[in-house]
Amino acid sequence: TTVCNTQTTPVVLSDLLTGASGGGTWTLTGGTANPGAFNPATGQFNPNGHPPATLTFTYTLTGTTPCPNATTTVTVTVTAAPNAGTSGTLDVCNTTTVPILLSDIITGEDATGTWALTSGVAVPGSFNAISGTFNPDGHPSATLVFTYTVPAAGACAASTSTATVNVFAAALAGT
């Protein structure tokens, strides 16, 4: 089974089995689990905060002599949650001629996301979703919200953050 490393509900390993008798023991036989993430007494694995990994757990039932022990394994794959970073805000004058890299407004994001204008109206040509830039030069006063989305991965949901740009009109002293 595949789980996200933000899942707070432990994986009950016996739920991954069909037709197994109770009373067996669980051991981690492949991969490395964070200290405390695997509880062999309860047969539970907590993926919350765990780094990406593929873990193999073995369930063993002690056989009655002369029968051998019975074993089976389950695999739990932990995937890292996408991270769109922390949202941010930038105030800018409409006389700024250098395009703004929107990723400079948010922090800590994965590089695999995409940009979209989700609030406000940008002057045609001022926003480039592919390069993730906005050019405020000559733009009227506005509050624009650009959303950065990192797509879902494995069992993890997509992640979003926003870069809010407040464009202010320059004062005109006249001629």
mmCIF file with all atom_site columns, C-alpha atoms in Angstrom:
data_model
loop_
_atom_site.group_PDB
_atom_site.id
_atom_site.type_symbol
_atom_site.label_atom_id
_atom_site.label_alt_id
_atom_site.label_comp_id
_atom_site.label_asym_id
_atom_site.label_entity_id
_atom_site.label_seq_id
_atom_site.pdbx_PDB_ins_code
_atom_site.Cartn_x
_atom_site.Cartn_y
_atom_site.Cartn_z
_atom_site.occupancy
_atom_site.B_iso_or_equiv
_atom_site.pdbx_formal_charge
_atom_site.auth_seq_id
_atom_site.auth_comp_id
_atom_site.auth_asym_id
_atom_site.auth_atom_id
_atom_site.pdbx_PDB_model_num
ATOM 1   C CA . THR A 1 1   ? 0.000  0.000   0.000   1.00 0.00 ? 1   THR A CA 1
ATOM 2   C CA . THR A 1 2   ? 1.109  3.579   -0.594  1.00 0.00 ? 2   THR A CA 1
ATOM 3   C CA . VAL A 1 3   ? 0.708  6.305   2.039   1.00 0.00 ? 3   VAL A CA 1
ATOM 4   C CA . CYS A 1 4   ? 1.612  9.971   2.298   1.00 0.00 ? 4   CYS A CA 1
ATOM 5   C CA . ASN A 1 5   ? 4.092  11.150  4.912   1.00 0.00 ? 5   ASN A CA 1
ATOM 6   C CA . THR A 1 6   ? 1.517  13.654  6.182   1.00 0.00 ? 6   THR A CA 1
ATOM 7   C CA . GLN A 1 7   ? -0.968 10.911  7.094   1.00 0.00 ? 7   GLN A CA 1
ATOM 8   C CA . THR A 1 8   ? -1.563 11.009  10.836  1.00 0.00 ? 8   THR A CA 1
ATOM 9   C CA . THR A 1 9   ? -3.617 7.815   11.090  1.00 0.00 ? 9   THR A CA 1
ATOM 10  C CA . PRO A 1 10  ? -1.386 4.774   11.639  1.00 0.00 ? 10  PRO A CA 1
ATOM 11  C CA . VAL A 1 11  ? -1.466 1.974   9.087   1.00 0.00 ? 11  VAL A CA 1
ATOM 12  C CA . VAL A 1 12  ? -2.875 -1.153  10.738  1.00 0.00 ? 12  VAL A CA 1
ATOM 13  C CA . LEU A 1 13  ? -0.734 -3.777  9.044   1.00 0.00 ? 13  LEU A CA 1
ATOM 14  C CA . SER A 1 14  ? -3.206 -6.615  9.646   1.00 0.00 ? 14  SER A CA 1
ATOM 15  C CA . ASP A 1 15  ? -5.748 -4.659  7.568   1.00 0.00 ? 15  ASP A CA 1
ATOM 16  C CA . LEU A 1 16  ? -3.461 -5.278  4.590   1.00 0.00 ? 16  LEU A CA 1
ATOM 17  C CA . LEU A 1 17  ? -3.844 -9.052  4.980   1.00 0.00 ? 17  LEU A CA 1
ATOM 18  C CA . THR A 1 18  ? -6.711 -11.330 3.980   1.00 0.00 ? 18  THR A CA 1
ATOM 19  C CA . GLY A 1 19  ? -7.423 -14.653 5.628   1.00 0.00 ? 19  GLY A CA 1
ATOM 20  C CA . ALA A 1 20  ? -4.737 -14.391 8.302   1.00 0.00 ? 20  ALA A CA 1
ATOM 21  C CA . SER A 1 21  ? -5.191 -15.855 11.766  1.00 0.00 ? 21  SER A CA 1
ATOM 22  C CA . GLY A 1 22  ? -4.641 -13.583 14.749  1.00 0.00 ? 22  GLY A CA 1
ATOM 23  C CA . GLY A 1 23  ? -1.969 -13.994 17.377  1.00 0.00 ? 23  GLY A CA 1
ATOM 24  C CA . GLY A 1 24  ? 1.095  -13.546 15.203  1.00 0.00 ? 24  GLY A CA 1
ATOM 25  C CA . THR A 1 25  ? 3.970  -11.124 15.496  1.00 0.00 ? 25  THR A CA 1
ATOM 26  C CA . TRP A 1 26  ? 5.069  -8.284  13.235  1.00 0.00 ? 26  TRP A CA 1
ATOM 27  C CA . THR A 1 27  ? 8.675  -7.432  12.379  1.00 0.00 ? 27  THR A CA 1
ATOM 28  C CA . LEU A 1 28  ? 10.249 -4.892  10.060  1.00 0.00 ? 28  LEU A CA 1
ATOM 29  C CA . THR A 1 29  ? 12.271 -6.942  7.579   1.00 0.00 ? 29  THR A CA 1
ATOM 30  C CA . GLY A 1 30  ? 13.046 -4.418  4.847   1.00 0.00 ? 30  GLY A CA 1
ATOM 31  C CA . GLY A 1 31  ? 13.884 -0.729  4.902   1.00 0.00 ? 31  GLY A CA 1
ATOM 32  C CA . THR A 1 32  ? 14.441 1.564   7.853   1.00 0.00 ? 32  THR A CA 1
ATOM 33  C CA . ALA A 1 33  ? 11.617 3.092   9.856   1.00 0.00 ? 33  ALA A CA 1
ATOM 34  C CA . ASN A 1 34  ? 11.929 6.237   11.927  1.00 0.00 ? 34  ASN A CA 1
ATOM 35  C CA . PRO A 1 35  ? 12.332 5.502   15.650  1.00 0.00 ? 35  PRO A CA 1
ATOM 36  C CA . GLY A 1 36  ? 8.867  5.014   17.095  1.00 0.00 ? 36  GLY A CA 1
ATOM 37  C CA . ALA A 1 37  ? 7.097  4.873   13.724  1.00 0.00 ? 37  ALA A CA 1
ATOM 38  C CA . PHE A 1 38  ? 6.648  1.089   13.827  1.00 0.00 ? 38  PHE A CA 1
ATOM 39  C CA . ASN A 1 39  ? 5.013  -0.550  16.820  1.00 0.00 ? 39  ASN A CA 1
ATOM 40  C CA . PRO A 1 40  ? 5.490  -4.329  16.590  1.00 0.00 ? 40  PRO A CA 1
ATOM 41  C CA . ALA A 1 41  ? 3.243  -4.947  19.623  1.00 0.00 ? 41  ALA A CA 1
ATOM 42  C CA . THR A 1 42  ? 0.215  -3.384  17.889  1.00 0.00 ? 42  THR A CA 1
ATOM 43  C CA . GLY A 1 43  ? 1.265  -4.096  14.299  1.00 0.00 ? 43  GLY A CA 1
ATOM 44  C CA . GLN A 1 44  ? 0.927  -0.439  13.362  1.00 0.00 ? 44  GLN A CA 1
ATOM 45  C CA . PHE A 1 45  ? 3.103  1.912   11.336  1.00 0.00 ? 45  PHE A CA 1
ATOM 46  C CA . ASN A 1 46  ? 2.767  5.698   11.604  1.00 0.00 ? 46  ASN A CA 1
ATOM 47  C CA . PRO A 1 47  ? 3.910  7.411   8.370   1.00 0.00 ? 47  PRO A CA 1
ATOM 48  C CA . ASN A 1 48  ? 3.518  10.975  9.685   1.00 0.00 ? 48  ASN A CA 1
ATOM 49  C CA . GLY A 1 49  ? 6.793  12.834  9.118   1.00 0.00 ? 49  GLY A CA 1
ATOM 50  C CA . HIS A 1 50  ? 8.530  9.746   7.743   1.00 0.00 ? 50  HIS A CA 1
ATOM 51  C CA . PRO A 1 51  ? 10.954 10.241  4.845   1.00 0.00 ? 51  PRO A CA 1
ATOM 52  C CA . PRO A 1 52  ? 10.097 8.539   1.540   1.00 0.00 ? 52  PRO A CA 1
ATOM 53  C CA . ALA A 1 53  ? 10.780 4.816   1.855   1.00 0.00 ? 53  ALA A CA 1
ATOM 54  C CA . THR A 1 54  ? 9.630  1.355   0.920   1.00 0.00 ? 54  THR A CA 1
ATOM 55  C CA . LEU A 1 55  ? 9.227  -0.777  4.019   1.00 0.00 ? 55  LEU A CA 1
ATOM 56  C CA . THR A 1 56  ? 8.563  -4.501  4.245   1.00 0.00 ? 56  THR A CA 1
ATOM 57  C CA . PHE A 1 57  ? 6.819  -5.926  7.297   1.00 0.00 ? 57  PHE A CA 1
ATOM 58  C CA . THR A 1 58  ? 6.626  -9.650  7.997   1.00 0.00 ? 58  THR A CA 1
ATOM 59  C CA . TYR A 1 59  ? 3.796  -11.300 9.899   1.00 0.00 ? 59  TYR A CA 1
ATOM 60  C CA . THR A 1 60  ? 4.735  -14.589 11.561  1.00 0.00 ? 60  THR A CA 1
ATOM 61  C CA . LEU A 1 61  ? 2.477  -17.190 13.141  1.00 0.00 ? 61  LEU A CA 1
ATOM 62  C CA . THR A 1 62  ? 4.246  -19.829 15.193  1.00 0.00 ? 62  THR A CA 1
ATOM 63  C CA . GLY A 1 63  ? 3.459  -23.269 13.833  1.00 0.00 ? 63  GLY A CA 1
ATOM 64  C CA . THR A 1 64  ? 2.416  -26.136 16.065  1.00 0.00 ? 64  THR A CA 1
ATOM 65  C CA . THR A 1 65  ? 4.984  -28.935 16.005  1.00 0.00 ? 65  THR A CA 1
ATOM 66  C CA . PRO A 1 66  ? 5.580  -30.566 13.554  1.00 0.00 ? 66  PRO A CA 1
ATOM 67  C CA . CYS A 1 67  ? 4.211  -27.741 11.353  1.00 0.00 ? 67  CYS A CA 1
ATOM 68  C CA . PRO A 1 68  ? 6.513  -24.867 10.341  1.00 0.00 ? 68  PRO A CA 1
ATOM 69  C CA . ASN A 1 69  ? 5.910  -21.206 11.111  1.00 0.00 ? 69  ASN A CA 1
ATOM 70  C CA . ALA A 1 70  ? 3.677  -19.374 8.649   1.00 0.00 ? 70  ALA A CA 1
ATOM 71  C CA . THR A 1 71  ? 4.858  -16.002 7.334   1.00 0.00 ? 71  THR A CA 1
ATOM 72  C CA . THR A 1 72  ? 3.646  -13.393 4.925   1.00 0.00 ? 72  THR A CA 1
ATOM 73  C CA . THR A 1 73  ? 4.831  -9.904  4.067   1.00 0.00 ? 73  THR A CA 1
ATOM 74  C CA . VAL A 1 74  ? 3.238  -6.552  3.329   1.00 0.00 ? 74  VAL A CA 1
ATOM 75  C CA . THR A 1 75  ? 4.901  -3.560  1.747   1.00 0.00 ? 75  THR A CA 1
ATOM 76  C CA . VAL A 1 76  ? 4.220  0.041   2.710   1.00 0.00 ? 76  VAL A CA 1
ATOM 77  C CA . THR A 1 77  ? 5.551  2.755   0.417   1.00 0.00 ? 77  THR A CA 1
ATOM 78  C CA . VAL A 1 78  ? 5.810  6.207   1.983   1.00 0.00 ? 78  VAL A CA 1
ATOM 79  C CA . THR A 1 79  ? 5.753  9.132   -0.453  1.00 0.00 ? 79  THR A CA 1
ATOM 80  C CA . ALA A 1 80  ? 6.752  12.694  0.336   1.00 0.00 ? 80  ALA A CA 1
ATOM 81  C CA . ALA A 1 81  ? 4.003  15.266  0.343   1.00 0.00 ? 81  ALA A CA 1
ATOM 82  C CA . PRO A 1 82  ? 4.311  17.926  -2.359  1.00 0.00 ? 82  PRO A CA 1
ATOM 83  C CA . ASN A 1 83  ? 5.338  21.302  -0.967  1.00 0.00 ? 83  ASN A CA 1
ATOM 84  C CA . ALA A 1 84  ? 4.157  24.492  -2.650  1.00 0.00 ? 84  ALA A CA 1
ATOM 85  C CA . GLY A 1 85  ? 5.993  26.570  -0.061  1.00 0.00 ? 85  GLY A CA 1
ATOM 86  C CA . THR A 1 86  ? 4.875  29.413  2.139   1.00 0.00 ? 86  THR A CA 1
ATOM 87  C CA . SER A 1 87  ? 2.704  32.140  0.646   1.00 0.00 ? 87  SER A CA 1
ATOM 88  C CA . GLY A 1 88  ? 4.001  35.682  0.445   1.00 0.00 ? 88  GLY A CA 1
ATOM 89  C CA . THR A 1 89  ? 3.097  39.241  -0.553  1.00 0.00 ? 89  THR A CA 1
ATOM 90  C CA . LEU A 1 90  ? 4.946  41.920  -2.497  1.00 0.00 ? 90  LEU A CA 1
ATOM 91  C CA . ASP A 1 91  ? 4.073  45.599  -2.889  1.00 0.00 ? 91  ASP A CA 1
ATOM 92  C CA . VAL A 1 92  ? 5.373  47.084  -6.131  1.00 0.00 ? 92  VAL A CA 1
ATOM 93  C CA . CYS A 1 93  ? 5.116  50.349  -8.049  1.00 0.00 ? 93  CYS A CA 1
ATOM 94  C CA . ASN A 1 94  ? 3.829  50.244  -11.601 1.00 0.00 ? 94  ASN A CA 1
ATOM 95  C CA . THR A 1 95  ? 7.015  51.950  -12.784 1.00 0.00 ? 95  THR A CA 1
ATOM 96  C CA . THR A 1 96  ? 9.058  48.814  -12.064 1.00 0.00 ? 96  THR A CA 1
ATOM 97  C CA . THR A 1 97  ? 10.297 47.611  -15.442 1.00 0.00 ? 97  THR A CA 1
ATOM 98  C CA . VAL A 1 98  ? 11.980 44.346  -14.449 1.00 0.00 ? 98  VAL A CA 1
ATOM 99  C CA . PRO A 1 99  ? 9.615  41.350  -14.407 1.00 0.00 ? 99  PRO A CA 1
ATOM 100 C CA . ILE A 1 100 ? 9.053  39.844  -10.957 1.00 0.00 ? 100 ILE A CA 1
ATOM 101 C CA . LEU A 1 101 ? 9.899  36.184  -10.487 1.00 0.00 ? 101 LEU A CA 1
ATOM 102 C CA . LEU A 1 102 ? 6.878  34.973  -8.518  1.00 0.00 ? 102 LEU A CA 1
ATOM 103 C CA . SER A 1 103 ? 8.885  32.180  -6.884  1.00 0.00 ? 103 SER A CA 1
ATOM 104 C CA . ASP A 1 104 ? 10.875 34.913  -5.119  1.00 0.00 ? 104 ASP A CA 1
ATOM 105 C CA . ILE A 1 105 ? 7.686  35.861  -3.249  1.00 0.00 ? 105 ILE A CA 1
ATOM 106 C CA . ILE A 1 106 ? 6.980  32.393  -1.871  1.00 0.00 ? 106 ILE A CA 1
ATOM 107 C CA . THR A 1 107 ? 9.543  30.350  0.074   1.00 0.00 ? 107 THR A CA 1
ATOM 108 C CA . GLY A 1 108 ? 10.476 26.696  0.416   1.00 0.00 ? 108 GLY A CA 1
ATOM 109 C CA . GLU A 1 109 ? 8.584  25.397  -2.590  1.00 0.00 ? 109 GLU A CA 1
ATOM 110 C CA . ASP A 1 110 ? 9.251  22.313  -4.704  1.00 0.00 ? 110 ASP A CA 1
ATOM 111 C CA . ALA A 1 111 ? 10.328 23.230  -8.235  1.00 0.00 ? 111 ALA A CA 1
ATOM 112 C CA . THR A 1 112 ? 7.709  21.030  -9.920  1.00 0.00 ? 112 THR A CA 1
ATOM 113 C CA . GLY A 1 113 ? 4.707  23.350  -9.707  1.00 0.00 ? 113 GLY A CA 1
ATOM 114 C CA . THR A 1 114 ? 2.782  25.562  -12.099 1.00 0.00 ? 114 THR A CA 1
ATOM 115 C CA . TRP A 1 115 ? 1.541  29.139  -11.840 1.00 0.00 ? 115 TRP A CA 1
ATOM 116 C CA . ALA A 1 116 ? -1.957 30.519  -12.451 1.00 0.00 ? 116 ALA A CA 1
ATOM 117 C CA . LEU A 1 117 ? -3.581 33.904  -11.892 1.00 0.00 ? 117 LEU A CA 1
ATOM 118 C CA . THR A 1 118 ? -6.453 33.121  -9.511  1.00 0.00 ? 118 THR A CA 1
ATOM 119 C CA . SER A 1 119 ? -7.653 36.542  -8.375  1.00 0.00 ? 119 SER A CA 1
ATOM 120 C CA . GLY A 1 120 ? -7.576 39.963  -9.993  1.00 0.00 ? 120 GLY A CA 1
ATOM 121 C CA . VAL A 1 121 ? -7.199 41.017  -13.608 1.00 0.00 ? 121 VAL A CA 1
ATOM 122 C CA . ALA A 1 122 ? -3.745 41.309  -15.127 1.00 0.00 ? 122 ALA A CA 1
ATOM 123 C CA . VAL A 1 123 ? -3.034 43.440  -18.168 1.00 0.00 ? 123 VAL A CA 1
ATOM 124 C CA . PRO A 1 124 ? -2.677 41.100  -21.159 1.00 0.00 ? 124 PRO A CA 1
ATOM 125 C CA . GLY A 1 125 ? 0.957  40.081  -21.567 1.00 0.00 ? 125 GLY A CA 1
ATOM 126 C CA . SER A 1 126 ? 2.020  41.110  -18.050 1.00 0.00 ? 126 SER A CA 1
ATOM 127 C CA . PHE A 1 127 ? 1.796  37.574  -16.591 1.00 0.00 ? 127 PHE A CA 1
ATOM 128 C CA . ASN A 1 128 ? 3.739  34.635  -17.994 1.00 0.00 ? 128 ASN A CA 1
ATOM 129 C CA . ALA A 1 129 ? 2.554  31.379  -16.434 1.00 0.00 ? 129 ALA A CA 1
ATOM 130 C CA . ILE A 1 130 ? 5.320  29.317  -18.034 1.00 0.00 ? 130 ILE A CA 1
ATOM 131 C CA . SER A 1 131 ? 8.174  31.397  -16.637 1.00 0.00 ? 131 SER A CA 1
ATOM 132 C CA . GLY A 1 132 ? 6.259  32.337  -13.474 1.00 0.00 ? 132 GLY A CA 1
ATOM 133 C CA . THR A 1 133 ? 6.820  36.059  -13.965 1.00 0.00 ? 133 THR A CA 1
ATOM 134 C CA . PHE A 1 134 ? 4.737  39.207  -13.712 1.00 0.00 ? 134 PHE A CA 1
ATOM 135 C CA . ASN A 1 135 ? 5.726  42.562  -15.198 1.00 0.00 ? 135 ASN A CA 1
ATOM 136 C CA . PRO A 1 136 ? 4.126  45.487  -13.317 1.00 0.00 ? 136 PRO A CA 1
ATOM 137 C CA . ASP A 1 137 ? 5.396  48.135  -15.770 1.00 0.00 ? 137 ASP A CA 1
ATOM 138 C CA . GLY A 1 138 ? 2.444  50.393  -16.622 1.00 0.00 ? 138 GLY A CA 1
ATOM 139 C CA . HIS A 1 139 ? -0.049 48.118  -14.872 1.00 0.00 ? 139 HIS A CA 1
ATOM 140 C CA . PRO A 1 140 ? -2.973 49.887  -13.180 1.00 0.00 ? 140 PRO A CA 1
ATOM 141 C CA . SER A 1 141 ? -3.357 49.627  -9.411  1.00 0.00 ? 141 SER A CA 1
ATOM 142 C CA . ALA A 1 142 ? -4.506 46.142  -8.504  1.00 0.00 ? 142 ALA A CA 1
ATOM 143 C CA . THR A 1 143 ? -4.169 43.260  -6.105  1.00 0.00 ? 143 THR A CA 1
ATOM 144 C CA . LEU A 1 144 ? -3.284 40.110  -8.015  1.00 0.00 ? 144 LEU A CA 1
ATOM 145 C CA . VAL A 1 145 ? -3.131 36.648  -6.519  1.00 0.00 ? 145 VAL A CA 1
ATOM 146 C CA . PHE A 1 146 ? -1.025 34.053  -8.303  1.00 0.00 ? 146 PHE A CA 1
ATOM 147 C CA . THR A 1 147 ? -1.404 30.447  -7.140  1.00 0.00 ? 147 THR A CA 1
ATOM 148 C CA . TYR A 1 148 ? 1.473  27.992  -7.291  1.00 0.00 ? 148 TYR A CA 1
ATOM 149 C CA . THR A 1 149 ? 0.365  24.352  -7.429  1.00 0.00 ? 149 THR A CA 1
ATOM 150 C CA . VAL A 1 150 ? 2.596  21.326  -6.975  1.00 0.00 ? 150 VAL A CA 1
ATOM 151 C CA . PRO A 1 151 ? 0.708  18.278  -8.289  1.00 0.00 ? 151 PRO A CA 1
ATOM 152 C CA . ALA A 1 152 ? -0.343 15.284  -6.217  1.00 0.00 ? 152 ALA A CA 1
ATOM 153 C CA . ALA A 1 153 ? 2.244  12.525  -5.783  1.00 0.00 ? 153 ALA A CA 1
ATOM 154 C CA . GLY A 1 154 ? 1.529  8.943   -4.795  1.00 0.00 ? 154 GLY A CA 1
ATOM 155 C CA . ALA A 1 155 ? -1.057 9.023   -2.012  1.00 0.00 ? 155 ALA A CA 1
ATOM 156 C CA . CYS A 1 156 ? -0.359 12.705  -1.302  1.00 0.00 ? 156 CYS A CA 1
ATOM 157 C CA . ALA A 1 157 ? -2.684 15.521  -2.344  1.00 0.00 ? 157 ALA A CA 1
ATOM 158 C CA . ALA A 1 158 ? -1.568 18.513  -4.382  1.00 0.00 ? 158 ALA A CA 1
ATOM 159 C CA . SER A 1 159 ? -0.159 21.511  -2.491  1.00 0.00 ? 159 SER A CA 1
ATOM 160 C CA . THR A 1 160 ? -0.778 25.202  -3.183  1.00 0.00 ? 160 THR A CA 1
ATOM 161 C CA . SER A 1 161 ? 0.591  28.545  -2.062  1.00 0.00 ? 161 SER A CA 1
ATOM 162 C CA . THR A 1 162 ? -0.052 32.077  -3.230  1.00 0.00 ? 162 THR A CA 1
ATOM 163 C CA . ALA A 1 163 ? 2.041  35.024  -4.276  1.00 0.00 ? 163 ALA A CA 1
ATOM 164 C CA . THR A 1 164 ? 0.031  38.200  -3.781  1.00 0.00 ? 164 THR A CA 1
ATOM 165 C CA . VAL A 1 165 ? 1.235  41.241  -5.721  1.00 0.00 ? 165 VAL A CA 1
ATOM 166 C CA . ASN A 1 166 ? -0.135 44.655  -4.786  1.00 0.00 ? 166 ASN A CA 1
ATOM 167 C CA . VAL A 1 167 ? 0.501  47.036  -7.686  1.00 0.00 ? 167 VAL A CA 1
ATOM 168 C CA . PHE A 1 168 ? 0.476  50.723  -6.797  1.00 0.00 ? 168 PHE A CA 1
ATOM 169 C CA . ALA A 1 169 ? 0.240  53.516  -9.345  1.00 0.00 ? 169 ALA A CA 1
ATOM 170 C CA . ALA A 1 170 ? 3.127  55.976  -9.317  1.00 0.00 ? 170 ALA A CA 1
ATOM 171 C CA . ALA A 1 171 ? 2.331  59.560  -8.409  1.00 0.00 ? 171 ALA A CA 1
ATOM 172 C CA . LEU A 1 172 ? 2.257  61.878  -11.397 1.00 0.00 ? 172 LEU A CA 1
ATOM 173 C CA . ALA A 1 173 ? 3.699  65.339  -10.810 1.00 0.00 ? 173 ALA A CA 1
ATOM 174 C CA . GLY A 1 174 ? 2.653  66.596  -14.220 1.00 0.00 ? 174 GLY A CA 1
ATOM 175 C CA . THR A 1 175 ? 4.797  68.422  -16.762 1.00 0.00 ? 175 THR A CA 1
#
